[in-house]
């Protein structure tokens, strides 16, 4: 029995997570995989009622008591600054030390890319985003607030320990998937202290993998080149902020945020799965949210549980639904969120 915590969250989060839950429910029958779900009602509503996003003790329990956590999205215009989202999302990532933010991008159907003349196999990469450091740590502050001399400092924290473990995760992934090159992305020309450390550690760790080529690219150049010739890239490792930005860009090359899945991992410890997209307040409640990112995210969860066949089956069903145009409007289809989830569920039996 695998225990899964569900945190639907805000906006389209509950809408897309309901579809992921449908898919997991059906796959657990087909693949004889008993799953038990607990729902955690944390999000903006609860924050506005109680003043609490998520307590440290709750985060500890989420990490200790579940085989996986599946989150919809967090963010609500009623909470200025989205304090609750930081508490919950960054709280989970930091407190559970989920140092790998794994963001795969794959072109599932040629028709979905805005790029000309590329084949499906030309866009198949994984971003290893460092998930516990960088500018996200919240170090810094404001001074002379509200005056014309106001200043703000947002520190960028990079430790050898933190860099080493994400770089090693990227090389191990490359080795295990027969990828012959790992690309580091940084801004070492302008940010020489952080960039220098990343490059030294990248080289040191990379030497343990002599069959894998190392390449270090400035992030601006990489953003450009991902659009120009995406097939060069298979494994990209980068810091927290650059990973955030590159993953939205890469997602759009493969059809958009409606398809982008992610996992936050600390091997042997806890794991949190979430679509890359946010709460999309502009379409919340309209029935237009694409649930496929959440569904593909649940496939990552199945893979994490060691259920490869189940994960493959979900991915094949998603591909089938896209191929038949049974999608929401962002992918050119005419279905609602729930109808798209149903289309995937219907295909699960035949997909393998
Ligand atoms: P967003 O990802 O919510 O939306 C960006 C654009 O993509 C919008 O036009 C939206 O309609 C569209 N979009 C996103 N997901 C979609 C889907 N599944 N189907 C169809 N269209 C989709 O990003 P944003 O607007 O910058 O942020 C909104 C809120 O979400 C903010 O509060 C932000 O902080 C938060 N956020 C949360 C997470 C998370 O919980 N993991 C991630 C990103 C942003
Ligand atoms: C993401 C989101 C978050 C991030 C925000 C909501 C803090 O954009 O998961 O990509 O920047 O990590
Ligand atoms: Mn993001």
Coordinates of C-alpha atoms in Angstrom, one line a residue, residues 86-301:
X86 CA 6.1 30.4 0.0
X87 CA 5.4 28.8 3.4
X88 CA 3.9 25.7 1.8
X89 CA 5.8 25.2 -1.4
X90 CA 9.2 26.5 -0.4
X91 CA 8.6 25.2 3.1
X92 CA 8.2 21.7 1.7
X93 CA 11.2 22.0 -0.6
X94 CA 13.5 23.5 2.0
X95 CA 12.5 21.7 5.2
X96 CA 12.3 18.3 3.5
X97 CA 15.6 19.2 1.8
X98 CA 14.2 18.2 -1.7
X99 CA 17.4 19.3 -3.5
X100 CA 16.5 17.9 -6.9
X101 CA 13.9 19.7 -8.9
X102 CA 13.6 17.4 -11.9
X103 CA 11.8 18.9 -14.8
X104 CA 11.5 16.7 -17.9
X105 CA 10.5 18.2 -21.2
X106 CA 9.5 16.0 -24.1
X107 CA 7.7 16.7 -27.3
X108 CA 4.8 14.3 -27.3
X109 CA 3.3 15.4 -30.6
X110 CA 5.0 17.4 -33.3
X111 CA 2.0 19.6 -33.8
X112 CA 2.5 21.1 -30.3
X113 CA 5.8 22.9 -30.8
X114 CA 6.1 26.5 -32.0
X115 CA 9.5 25.5 -33.6
X116 CA 9.8 24.8 -37.3
X117 CA 11.1 21.5 -38.6
X118 CA 11.7 19.6 -35.5
X119 CA 10.9 15.9 -34.8
X120 CA 9.6 14.6 -31.6
X121 CA 12.9 13.0 -30.8
X122 CA 14.6 16.4 -31.1
X123 CA 13.1 17.7 -27.9
X124 CA 13.7 15.3 -25.0
X125 CA 15.6 16.8 -22.1
X126 CA 15.6 17.0 -18.3
X127 CA 16.4 20.0 -16.3
X128 CA 18.1 19.4 -12.9
X129 CA 17.2 22.5 -11.0
X130 CA 18.9 23.1 -7.7
X131 CA 16.0 23.4 -5.3
X132 CA 17.3 24.4 -1.8
X133 CA 19.6 27.4 -2.3
X134 CA 20.2 30.3 -4.7
X135 CA 18.1 33.5 -4.4
X136 CA 15.2 31.4 -3.0
X137 CA 16.6 31.1 0.5
X138 CA 15.1 34.4 1.5
X139 CA 18.3 36.0 2.9
X140 CA 18.5 39.7 2.8
X141 CA 16.1 42.5 3.6
X142 CA 14.9 45.9 2.9
X143 CA 16.3 49.1 4.4
X144 CA 14.7 52.6 4.5
X145 CA 11.5 51.1 3.3
X146 CA 9.0 53.5 1.9
X147 CA 11.6 56.3 1.4
X148 CA 13.2 57.4 -1.8
X149 CA 16.5 55.8 -0.5
X150 CA 14.9 52.4 -0.1
X151 CA 17.1 49.5 -0.8
X152 CA 16.5 45.7 -1.1
X153 CA 19.1 42.9 -0.9
X154 CA 18.3 39.4 -2.0
X155 CA 21.3 37.2 -1.4
X156 CA 22.3 34.4 -3.8
X157 CA 23.5 31.5 -1.7
X158 CA 25.6 28.8 -3.4
X159 CA 27.4 26.1 -1.3
X160 CA 29.8 23.5 -2.5
X161 CA 27.7 20.9 -0.8
X162 CA 24.5 22.0 -2.5
X163 CA 26.1 22.3 -5.9
X164 CA 27.9 19.0 -5.6
X165 CA 24.8 17.0 -4.9
X166 CA 22.7 18.4 -7.7
X167 CA 25.5 18.1 -10.2
X168 CA 26.1 14.5 -9.2
X169 CA 22.4 13.8 -9.6
X170 CA 22.5 15.2 -13.1
X171 CA 25.6 13.1 -14.1
X172 CA 24.1 9.9 -12.6
X173 CA 20.9 10.5 -14.5
X174 CA 22.9 11.0 -17.7
X175 CA 24.9 7.8 -17.1
X176 CA 21.7 5.8 -16.3
X177 CA 20.0 7.0 -19.5
X178 CA 22.9 6.7 -21.9
X179 CA 23.2 10.5 -22.3
X180 CA 26.7 11.5 -23.4
X181 CA 26.7 15.1 -22.4
X182 CA 25.7 17.2 -19.4
X183 CA 25.2 21.0 -19.8
X184 CA 25.8 23.3 -16.9
X185 CA 24.1 26.7 -17.1
X186 CA 25.2 29.7 -15.2
X187 CA 26.1 33.3 -15.5
X188 CA 29.8 33.0 -14.6
X189 CA 30.8 36.0 -16.8
X190 CA 28.8 38.4 -14.6
X191 CA 28.5 36.5 -11.3
X192 CA 32.0 35.2 -11.0
X193 CA 31.9 34.1 -7.4
X194 CA 28.9 31.8 -7.7
X195 CA 29.7 30.8 -11.3
X196 CA 33.3 30.0 -10.5
X197 CA 32.2 27.7 -7.7
X198 CA 29.6 26.0 -9.9
X199 CA 32.2 25.5 -12.7
X200 CA 34.9 24.1 -10.4
X201 CA 32.5 21.6 -8.8
X202 CA 31.0 20.7 -12.2
X203 CA 34.5 19.8 -13.4
X204 CA 35.4 17.9 -10.2
X205 CA 32.2 15.8 -10.1
X206 CA 32.3 15.4 -13.9
X207 CA 35.7 13.8 -13.7
X208 CA 34.0 10.9 -11.9
X209 CA 32.1 10.3 -15.2
X210 CA 34.8 10.2 -17.8
X211 CA 32.5 8.9 -20.6
X212 CA 30.2 12.0 -20.3
X213 CA 31.1 15.2 -22.0
X214 CA 30.9 18.4 -19.9
X215 CA 29.8 21.7 -21.3
X216 CA 29.2 25.0 -19.4
X217 CA 27.1 27.6 -21.1
X218 CA 25.9 31.1 -20.0
X219 CA 22.2 31.0 -19.3
X220 CA 21.4 33.7 -21.8
X221 CA 23.1 31.8 -24.6
X222 CA 21.4 28.6 -23.5
X223 CA 17.9 30.2 -23.5
X224 CA 18.6 31.3 -27.1
X225 CA 20.1 27.9 -28.2
X226 CA 17.2 25.9 -26.7
X227 CA 15.0 27.6 -29.2
X228 CA 17.6 27.4 -32.0
X229 CA 18.7 23.7 -31.7
X230 CA 17.0 21.9 -28.8
X231 CA 18.2 18.5 -29.9
X232 CA 21.7 19.3 -28.6
X233 CA 20.4 19.2 -25.0
X234 CA 19.5 16.2 -23.0
X235 CA 20.6 16.9 -19.4
X236 CA 20.9 20.5 -18.1
X237 CA 22.0 21.3 -14.5
X238 CA 21.5 24.7 -13.1
X239 CA 20.7 26.9 -10.1
X240 CA 17.4 27.5 -8.6
X241 CA 16.4 30.7 -10.4
X242 CA 17.8 29.9 -13.8
X243 CA 16.2 26.5 -13.6
X244 CA 12.8 28.1 -12.9
X245 CA 13.1 30.3 -15.9
X246 CA 14.6 27.7 -18.3
X247 CA 11.9 25.2 -17.4
X248 CA 9.0 27.5 -18.4
X249 CA 10.8 28.3 -21.7
X250 CA 11.5 24.6 -22.4
X251 CA 8.0 23.7 -21.5
X252 CA 6.6 26.1 -24.1
X253 CA 8.8 24.4 -26.8
X254 CA 6.9 21.2 -26.1
X255 CA 3.4 22.6 -26.0
X256 CA 3.2 24.8 -22.9
X257 CA 2.7 24.7 -19.2
X258 CA -0.4 22.6 -19.6
X259 CA 2.0 19.6 -20.2
X260 CA 5.0 20.3 -17.9
X261 CA 5.5 18.0 -15.0
X262 CA 8.0 18.1 -12.2
X263 CA 9.3 16.2 -9.2
X264 CA 11.1 17.5 -6.1
X265 CA 13.3 14.8 -4.7
X266 CA 15.7 13.8 -2.1
X267 CA 16.5 10.2 -2.9
X268 CA 15.8 7.9 0.0
X269 CA 13.8 10.6 1.8
X270 CA 10.7 12.5 0.8
X271 CA 9.3 13.3 -2.6
X272 CA 6.9 16.0 -3.8
X273 CA 5.3 16.1 -7.2
X274 CA 3.7 19.1 -8.9
X275 CA 2.9 20.5 -12.3
X276 CA 5.3 23.2 -13.3
X277 CA 2.5 25.7 -13.8
X278 CA 0.9 27.9 -11.2
X279 CA -2.7 28.5 -10.0
X280 CA -3.5 30.3 -13.3
X281 CA -6.1 32.7 -11.7
X282 CA -6.9 34.0 -15.2
X283 CA -8.6 30.7 -16.1
X284 CA -9.5 29.2 -12.7
X285 CA -13.1 28.1 -12.6
X286 CA -13.5 28.2 -16.4
X287 CA -13.1 24.5 -17.1
X288 CA -10.2 25.4 -19.5
X289 CA -7.3 24.3 -17.3
X290 CA -5.3 21.5 -18.9
X291 CA -5.0 18.6 -16.5
X292 CA -2.3 16.8 -18.5
X293 CA 0.6 18.4 -16.6
X294 CA -0.9 17.1 -13.4
X295 CA -1.6 13.7 -14.9
X296 CA 2.0 13.5 -16.3
X297 CA 3.2 14.5 -12.8
X298 CA 1.3 11.6 -11.4
X299 CA 3.2 9.4 -13.8
X300 CA 6.4 10.7 -12.3
X301 CA 5.0 9.7 -8.9

